[in-house]
PDB file of C-alpha atoms in Angstrom:
ATOM      1  CA  MET A 889      31.099  31.815 -37.990  1.00 43.00           C
ATOM      2  CA  LEU A 890      34.398  30.863 -35.692  1.00 40.00           C
ATOM      3  CA  SER A 891      34.884  27.973 -38.136  1.00 46.00           C
ATOM      4  CA  ALA A 892      35.830  30.878 -41.175  1.00 45.00           C
ATOM      5  CA  LEU A 893      37.531  32.674 -38.831  1.00 40.00           C
ATOM      6  CA  PHE A 894      40.121  30.358 -38.220  1.00 41.00           C
ATOM      7  CA  ARG A 895      40.158  29.419 -41.400  1.00 47.00           C
ATOM      8  CA  ALA A 896      40.699  32.617 -43.007  1.00 46.00           C
ATOM      9  CA  GLN A 897      43.941  33.094 -40.693  1.00 47.00           C
ATOM     10  CA  GLU A 898      46.095  29.552 -41.809  1.00 47.00           C
ATOM     11  CA  PRO A 899      48.040  31.232 -44.145  1.00 45.00           C
ATOM     12  CA  SER A 900      49.913  33.392 -42.052  1.00 44.00           C
ATOM     13  CA  LEU A 901      49.410  31.651 -39.493  1.00 42.00           C
ATOM     14  CA  ALA A 902      52.650  28.587 -39.028  1.00 45.00           C
ATOM     15  CA  PRO A 903      50.573  24.789 -38.034  1.00 47.00           C
ATOM     16  CA  PHE A 904      48.675  24.469 -34.946  1.00 44.00           C
ATOM     17  CA  PRO A 905      50.021  21.968 -33.311  1.00 49.00           C
ATOM     18  CA  PRO A 906      47.635  18.137 -32.892  1.00 50.00           C
ATOM     19  CA  VAL A 907      46.278  19.354 -29.446  1.00 46.00           C
ATOM     20  CA  LEU A 908      45.513  23.344 -30.377  1.00 45.00           C
ATOM     21  CA  PHE A 909      42.932  21.620 -33.275  1.00 46.00           C
ATOM     22  CA  ASP A 910      42.341  19.348 -30.968  1.00 51.00           C
ATOM     23  CA  GLU A 911      40.984  22.302 -28.110  1.00 48.00           C
ATOM     24  CA  ILE A 912      38.953  24.255 -31.576  1.00 41.00           C
ATOM     25  CA  ARG A 913      36.960  20.966 -33.052  1.00 50.00           C
ATOM     26  CA  MET A 914      36.129  21.494 -29.202  1.00 47.00           C
ATOM     27  CA  ALA A 915      35.085  24.952 -28.928  1.00 44.00           C
ATOM     28  CA  GLN A 916      33.041  24.749 -32.133  1.00 46.00           C
ATOM     29  CA  THR A 917      30.956  21.320 -31.553  1.00 44.00           C
ATOM     30  CA  LEU A 918      30.044  23.316 -27.941  1.00 43.00           C
ATOM     31  CA  LEU A 919      29.378  26.375 -30.058  1.00 42.00           C
ATOM     32  CA  ILE A 920      27.053  24.579 -32.270  1.00 40.00           C
ATOM     33  CA  ILE A 921      25.383  21.564 -30.117  1.00 38.00           C
ATOM     34  CA  PRO A 922      23.814  22.764 -27.363  1.00 40.00           C
ATOM     35  CA  SER A 923      23.327  19.847 -23.840  1.00 39.00           C
ATOM     36  CA  PHE A 924      20.009  19.377 -22.611  1.00 35.00           C
ATOM     37  CA  PRO A 925      19.943  18.257 -18.716  1.00 39.00           C
ATOM     38  CA  ALA A 926      18.932  14.217 -18.884  1.00 38.00           C
ATOM     39  CA  PRO A 927      14.904  13.275 -18.165  1.00 38.00           C
ATOM     40  CA  LEU A 928      14.587  12.839 -14.096  1.00 32.00           C
ATOM     41  CA  PHE A 929      12.170   9.771 -15.232  1.00 33.00           C
ATOM     42  CA  GLN A 930      11.966   7.613 -18.541  1.00 38.00           C
ATOM     43  CA  SER A 931       8.924   6.563 -20.129  1.00 39.00           C
ATOM     44  CA  ASN A 932       9.272   2.774 -19.620  1.00 44.00           C
ATOM     45  CA  ASP A 933       5.842   0.938 -18.061  1.00 48.00           C
ATOM     46  CA  SER A 934       8.526  -1.952 -17.154  1.00 47.00           C
ATOM     47  CA  LYS A 935      10.593   0.073 -15.026  1.00 48.00           C
ATOM     48  CA  ARG A 936       9.913  -1.143 -10.986  1.00 54.00           C
ATOM     49  CA  VAL A 937       8.908   1.547  -8.252  1.00 51.00           C
ATOM     50  CA  THR A 938      12.218   2.808  -7.255  1.00 50.00           C
ATOM     51  CA  THR A 939      13.519   5.164  -4.775  1.00 41.00           C
ATOM     52  CA  GLU A 940      14.086   6.889  -7.892  1.00 43.00           C
ATOM     53  CA  THR A 941      11.198   7.118  -8.410  1.00 48.00           C
ATOM     54  CA  LYS A 942       9.677   7.902  -4.976  1.00 43.00           C
ATOM     55  CA  PRO A 943       9.664  11.998  -5.611  1.00 37.00           C
ATOM     56  CA  SER A 944       6.659  11.432  -7.996  1.00 44.00           C
ATOM     57  CA  MET A 945       4.749   9.545  -5.254  1.00 43.00           C
ATOM     58  CA  SER A 946       5.309  11.964  -3.086  1.00 42.00           C
ATOM     59  CA  ILE A 947       2.554  14.306  -5.711  1.00 43.00           C
ATOM     60  CA  ARG A 948       0.352  12.547  -4.306  1.00 58.00           C
ATOM     61  CA  ARG A 949      -0.559   9.713  -1.708  1.00 73.00           C
ATOM     62  CA  ASP A 950       0.752   7.090  -1.384  1.00 86.00           C
ATOM     63  CA  PRO A 951      -1.910   4.222  -2.000  1.00 89.00           C
ATOM     64  CA  LEU A 952      -0.542   1.462   0.409  1.00 94.00           C
ATOM     65  CA  ASP A 953      -0.871   4.833   2.689  1.00 93.00           C
ATOM     66  CA  LEU A 954      -4.212   4.810   2.772  1.00 92.00           C
ATOM     67  CA  LEU A 955      -4.754   1.236   3.297  1.00 95.00           C
ATOM     68  CA  LYS A 956      -1.931   1.687   6.343  1.00 96.00           C
ATOM     69  CA  LYS A 957      -4.158   3.861   8.092  1.00 96.00           C
ATOM     70  CA  GLU A 958      -6.876   2.059   7.992  1.00 96.00           C
ATOM     71  CA  HIS A 959      -5.220  -0.525   9.672  1.00 98.00           C
ATOM     72  CA  GLU A 960      -3.921   1.954  12.543  1.00 98.00           C
ATOM     73  CA  GLU A 961      -7.629   2.804  12.420  1.00 97.00           C
ATOM     74  CA  GLY A 962      -8.500  -0.625  13.077  1.00 97.00           C
ATOM     75  CA  GLN A 963      -6.054  -1.762  15.374  1.00 98.00           C
ATOM     76  CA  LYS A 964      -7.664   1.128  18.032  1.00 97.00           C
ATOM     77  CA  HIS A 965     -11.598  -1.021  17.145  1.00 98.00           C
ATOM     78  CA  LEU A 966      -9.852  -4.428  17.696  1.00 98.00           C
ATOM     79  CA  GLU A 967      -8.398  -2.716  20.536  1.00 98.00           C
ATOM     80  CA  ARG A 968     -12.331  -1.711  22.083  1.00 98.00           C
ATOM     81  CA  LEU A 969     -13.208  -5.462  21.083  1.00 98.00           C
ATOM     82  CA  GLY A 970     -10.260  -7.557  23.264  1.00 98.00           C
ATOM     83  CA  SER A 971     -11.572  -4.513  26.553  1.00 98.00           C
ATOM     84  CA  ALA A 972     -14.962  -5.675  26.055  1.00 99.00           C
ATOM     85  CA  ALA A 973     -14.131  -9.574  26.179  1.00 98.00           C
ATOM     86  CA  ASP A 974     -11.505  -9.049  28.716  1.00 99.00           C
ATOM     87  CA  SER A 975     -14.439  -7.188  30.712  1.00 98.00           C
ATOM     88  CA  ILE A 976     -16.667 -10.191  30.158  1.00 98.00           C
ATOM     89  CA  LYS A 977     -14.344 -12.760  30.968  1.00 97.00           C
ATOM     90  CA  ILE A 978     -13.754 -11.057  34.023  1.00 97.00           C
ATOM     91  CA  ASN A 979     -16.617  -9.646  35.614  1.00 97.00           C
ATOM     92  CA  GLY A 980     -19.197 -11.699  33.451  1.00 95.00           C
ATOM     93  CA  PHE A 981     -21.975 -10.173  31.022  1.00 95.00           C
ATOM     94  CA  SER A 982     -22.152  -6.369  30.518  1.00 96.00           C
ATOM     95  CA  VAL A 983     -24.703  -3.805  28.643  1.00 96.00           C
ATOM     96  CA  GLU A 984     -21.669  -1.155  28.132  1.00 98.00           C
ATOM     97  CA  ALA A 985     -19.519  -4.604  26.883  1.00 98.00           C
ATOM     98  CA  PHE A 986     -21.526  -6.192  24.805  1.00 98.00           C
ATOM     99  CA  GLU A 987     -22.362  -2.720  23.531  1.00 98.00           C
ATOM    100  CA  GLU A 988     -19.063  -1.937  22.215  1.00 98.00           C
ATOM    101  CA  ILE A 989     -18.773  -5.693  20.737  1.00 98.00           C
ATOM    102  CA  VAL A 990     -21.431  -4.739  18.825  1.00 98.00           C
ATOM    103  CA  ASP A 991     -19.527  -2.145  17.730  1.00 98.00           C
ATOM    104  CA  ALA A 992     -17.406  -4.266  16.470  1.00 97.00           C
ATOM    105  CA  VAL A 993     -19.781  -6.060  14.696  1.00 97.00           C
ATOM    106  CA  ARG A 994     -20.837  -2.988  12.495  1.00 97.00           C
ATOM    107  CA  TRP A 995     -17.142  -1.604  11.671  1.00 97.00           C
ATOM    108  CA  MET A 996     -16.726  -5.182  10.909  1.00 97.00           C
ATOM    109  CA  ASN A 997     -19.491  -5.522   8.572  1.00 96.00           C
ATOM    110  CA  THR A 998     -19.003  -2.107   7.366  1.00 97.00           C
ATOM    111  CA  ASP A 999     -14.949  -0.654   7.058  1.00 96.00           C
ATOM    112  CA  VAL A1000     -13.357  -4.288   7.396  1.00 97.00           C
ATOM    113  CA  ARG A1001     -15.501  -5.785   4.667  1.00 97.00           C
ATOM    114  CA  ARG A1002     -15.151  -2.371   2.230  1.00 95.00           C
ATOM    115  CA  HIS A1003     -11.576  -2.497   2.381  1.00 96.00           C
ATOM    116  CA  THR A1004     -11.002  -6.844   2.161  1.00 97.00           C
ATOM    117  CA  ASP A1005     -12.903  -7.030  -0.752  1.00 96.00           C
ATOM    118  CA  TRP A1006     -11.798  -3.990  -2.386  1.00 95.00           C
ATOM    119  CA  GLU A1007      -7.448  -5.829  -1.605  1.00 97.00           C
ATOM    120  CA  GLU A1008      -9.260  -9.248  -3.639  1.00 97.00           C
ATOM    121  CA  LYS A1009     -10.133  -6.778  -6.143  1.00 96.00           C
ATOM    122  CA  HIS A1010      -8.092  -4.696  -7.254  1.00 95.00           C
ATOM    123  CA  LEU A1011      -4.375  -4.632  -5.182  1.00 97.00           C
ATOM    124  CA  PHE A1012      -4.111  -8.457  -5.170  1.00 98.00           C
ATOM    125  CA  PRO A1013      -4.558  -9.611  -8.101  1.00 97.00           C
ATOM    126  CA  LEU A1014      -1.678  -6.536  -9.502  1.00 96.00           C
ATOM    127  CA  ILE A1015       0.399  -8.269  -6.766  1.00 97.00           C
ATOM    128  CA  GLU A1016      -0.136 -12.080  -8.352  1.00 97.00           C
ATOM    129  CA  ARG A1017       1.266 -10.734 -11.723  1.00 96.00           C
ATOM    130  CA  HIS A1018       4.790 -11.094 -10.391  1.00 96.00           C
ATOM    131  CA  THR A1019       3.768 -13.954  -7.392  1.00 95.00           C
ATOM    132  CA  SER A1020       0.660 -15.760  -6.267  1.00 94.00           C
ATOM    133  CA  GLU A1021       2.008 -17.049  -2.402  1.00 93.00           C
ATOM    134  CA  LEU A1022       1.762 -14.039  -0.063  1.00 96.00           C
ATOM    135  CA  PRO A1023      -1.622 -12.717  -2.019  1.00 97.00           C
ATOM    136  CA  GLU A1024      -3.259 -16.180  -0.993  1.00 98.00           C
ATOM    137  CA  GLN A1025      -1.858 -15.889   1.983  1.00 97.00           C
ATOM    138  CA  MET A1026      -3.986 -13.381   2.475  1.00 98.00           C
ATOM    139  CA  ARG A1027      -6.683 -14.138   1.358  1.00 98.00           C
ATOM    140  CA  ASN A1028      -6.904 -17.354   3.573  1.00 98.00           C
ATOM    141  CA  ASP A1029      -7.010 -14.993   6.086  1.00 98.00           C
ATOM    142  CA  HIS A1030     -10.069 -13.459   5.188  1.00 98.00           C
ATOM    143  CA  ARG A1031     -11.824 -16.457   4.451  1.00 98.00           C
ATOM    144  CA  GLU A1032     -10.934 -17.569   8.163  1.00 98.00           C
ATOM    145  CA  LEU A1033     -11.813 -13.782   9.590  1.00 98.00           C
ATOM    146  CA  ARG A1034     -15.223 -13.696   8.175  1.00 98.00           C
ATOM    147  CA  SER A1035     -15.741 -17.045   9.031  1.00 98.00           C
ATOM    148  CA  SER A1036     -14.737 -16.113  12.833  1.00 98.00           C
ATOM    149  CA  PHE A1037     -17.049 -13.395  12.238  1.00 98.00           C
ATOM    150  CA  THR A1038     -19.677 -14.772  10.912  1.00 97.00           C
ATOM    151  CA  GLN A1039     -19.402 -17.067  13.787  1.00 97.00           C
ATOM    152  CA  LEU A1040     -19.605 -13.839  16.925  1.00 98.00           C
ATOM    153  CA  LEU A1041     -23.080 -12.239  14.520  1.00 97.00           C
ATOM    154  CA  ASP A1042     -24.566 -15.215  15.165  1.00 97.00           C
ATOM    155  CA  ILE A1043     -23.784 -14.477  18.569  1.00 97.00           C
ATOM    156  CA  VAL A1044     -25.160 -11.290  18.788  1.00 97.00           C
ATOM    157  CA  ARG A1045     -27.891 -11.939  17.230  1.00 96.00           C
ATOM    158  CA  GLU A1046     -29.160 -14.567  19.423  1.00 96.00           C
ATOM    159  CA  ILE A1047     -28.699 -12.276  22.755  1.00 95.00           C
ATOM    160  CA  GLU A1048     -29.839  -9.512  21.081  1.00 95.00           C
ATOM    161  CA  GLU A1049     -33.355 -11.206  20.827  1.00 95.00           C
ATOM    162  CA  GLY A1050     -33.562 -12.612  24.240  1.00 93.00           C
ATOM    163  CA  LYS A1051     -31.130 -15.835  23.741  1.00 92.00           C
ATOM    164  CA  MET A1052     -29.065 -16.486  25.135  1.00 90.00           C
ATOM    165  CA  ARG A1053     -27.794 -20.034  25.899  1.00 90.00           C
ATOM    166  CA  GLY A1054     -25.515 -20.498  28.608  1.00 88.00           C
ATOM    167  CA  SER A1055     -23.061 -21.176  26.349  1.00 94.00           C
ATOM    168  CA  SER A1056     -22.999 -17.431  25.481  1.00 95.00           C
ATOM    169  CA  ILE A1057     -21.061 -15.835  27.000  1.00 94.00           C
ATOM    170  CA  HIS A1058     -18.002 -17.773  26.755  1.00 96.00           C
ATOM    171  CA  GLU A1059     -18.206 -18.057  22.857  1.00 97.00           C
ATOM    172  CA  ILE A1060     -18.584 -13.715  22.635  1.00 98.00           C
ATOM    173  CA  VAL A1061     -15.670 -13.674  24.112  1.00 98.00           C
ATOM    174  CA  GLN A1062     -12.947 -16.538  23.489  1.00 98.00           C
ATOM    175  CA  ILE A1063     -14.907 -15.858  19.953  1.00 98.00           C
ATOM    176  CA  SER A1064     -13.832 -12.629  19.954  1.00 99.00           C
ATOM    177  CA  TYR A1065     -10.088 -13.463  21.465  1.00 99.00           C
ATOM    178  CA  VAL A1066      -9.938 -15.251  18.436  1.00 98.00           C
ATOM    179  CA  ILE A1067     -11.043 -12.443  15.946  1.00 99.00           C
ATOM    180  CA  VAL A1068      -8.826 -10.082  17.471  1.00 99.00           C
ATOM    181  CA  GLU A1069      -5.386 -12.406  17.491  1.00 98.00           C
ATOM    182  CA  LEU A1070      -6.409 -12.988  13.131  1.00 98.00           C
ATOM    183  CA  MET A1071      -6.916  -9.813  12.815  1.00 98.00           C
ATOM    184  CA  ARG A1072      -3.821  -7.877  14.828  1.00 98.00           C
ATOM    185  CA  SER A1073      -1.579 -11.004  12.903  1.00 98.00           C
ATOM    186  CA  HIS A1074      -2.427 -10.172   9.557  1.00 98.00           C
ATOM    187  CA  ILE A1075      -2.418  -5.904   9.643  1.00 98.00           C
ATOM    188  CA  GLN A1076       1.554  -7.066  10.479  1.00 98.00           C
ATOM    189  CA  LYS A1077       1.909  -9.028   7.597  1.00 98.00           C
ATOM    190  CA  GLU A1078       0.315  -6.620   4.978  1.00 98.00           C
ATOM    191  CA  ASN A1079       2.141  -4.336   6.065  1.00 98.00           C
ATOM    192  CA  ASP A1080       5.714  -5.722   7.617  1.00 98.00           C
ATOM    193  CA  HIS A1081       5.719  -8.136   4.583  1.00 98.00           C
ATOM    194  CA  LEU A1082       3.051  -7.843   1.745  1.00 98.00           C
ATOM    195  CA  PHE A1083       2.907  -4.198   1.336  1.00 97.00           C
ATOM    196  CA  PRO A1084       6.778  -3.290   0.531  1.00 97.00           C
ATOM    197  CA  LEU A1085       6.578  -6.498  -1.462  1.00 96.00           C
ATOM    198  CA  ALA A1086       3.651  -4.205  -3.603  1.00 96.00           C
ATOM    199  CA  GLN A1087       6.337  -1.147  -3.645  1.00 94.00           C
ATOM    200  CA  LYS A1088       9.554  -3.762  -4.624  1.00 95.00           C
ATOM    201  CA  MET A1089       7.495  -5.666  -7.510  1.00 95.00           C
ATOM    202  CA  LEU A1090       4.980  -3.613  -8.812  1.00 94.00           C
ATOM    203  CA  THR A1091       5.546  -1.411 -11.878  1.00 94.00           C
ATOM    204  CA  ILE A1092       5.278   2.849 -12.991  1.00 93.00           C
ATOM    205  CA  LYS A1093       1.558   2.154 -14.365  1.00 94.00           C
ATOM    206  CA  GLU A1094       0.172  -0.415 -12.313  1.00 94.00           C
ATOM    207  CA  TYR A1095       1.086   1.909  -9.205  1.00 92.00           C
ATOM    208  CA  ASP A1096      -0.993   4.181 -10.551  1.00 92.00           C
ATOM    209  CA  GLU A1097      -3.777   1.770 -11.285  1.00 92.00           C
ATOM    210  CA  LEU A1098      -4.055   0.888  -7.512  1.00 92.00           C
ATOM    211  CA  MET A1099      -3.646   5.140  -7.074  1.00 91.00           C
ATOM    212  CA  HIS A1100      -6.836   5.728  -9.151  1.00 90.00           C
ATOM    213  CA  GLN A1101      -8.739   2.760  -7.873  1.00 88.00           C
ATOM    214  CA  VAL A1102      -8.875   3.398  -4.005  1.00 84.00           C
ATOM    215  CA  VAL A1103      -9.378   7.107  -4.563  1.00 79.00           C
ATOM    216  CA  ALA A1104     -12.205   6.200  -6.870  1.00 82.00           C
ATOM    217  CA  SER A1105     -13.469   3.700  -4.008  1.00 80.00           C
ATOM    218  CA  ARG A1106     -13.366   6.293  -1.269  1.00 73.00           C
ATOM    219  CA  SER A1107     -14.264   9.418  -2.904  1.00 67.00           C
TER     220      SER A1107
END
């Protein structure tokens, strides 16, 4: 409509300067072509989970935050295990301290086992699509923890069955210290290195897969 008006008036007007023609063409373009905002997120499975994509994560909890929360709970159990070992080392064997160690064994045999098995089944394979070095270190930590846990479990069973040996008290204290040190070191490595690596390397599709697996395993 605007262009027709200009054409109707052209015979009675002096030629437009080139700059004015440019302005007219721009006005015609603005009238004909609507302007749409660019999409916030492009559909691209290979896109990394960077700071640009993190707003979409606020809708749902970050799966790695759930694992960190379990690490926080684990630190509390480790604190009690270490305190029980200190008590036995300083004051000698007591039922109260032994019960704290038994509680730690139950926790390791349930929550810790579930946590480490889940990481090896779901988290590590996703990271290993991009790099294998750090996941393999974490697997080695898990193997050491399982070995130490088995030793502690055997000693606890011996004591519960009334088969305490002369070295039992020393062994239960030392293996408790080993487990506390191993697990604290492992938690720090995952929080400070493994999880940031996952956030950096996993694609949006892989991150969504991780979220689905976390929810499914804890529902």
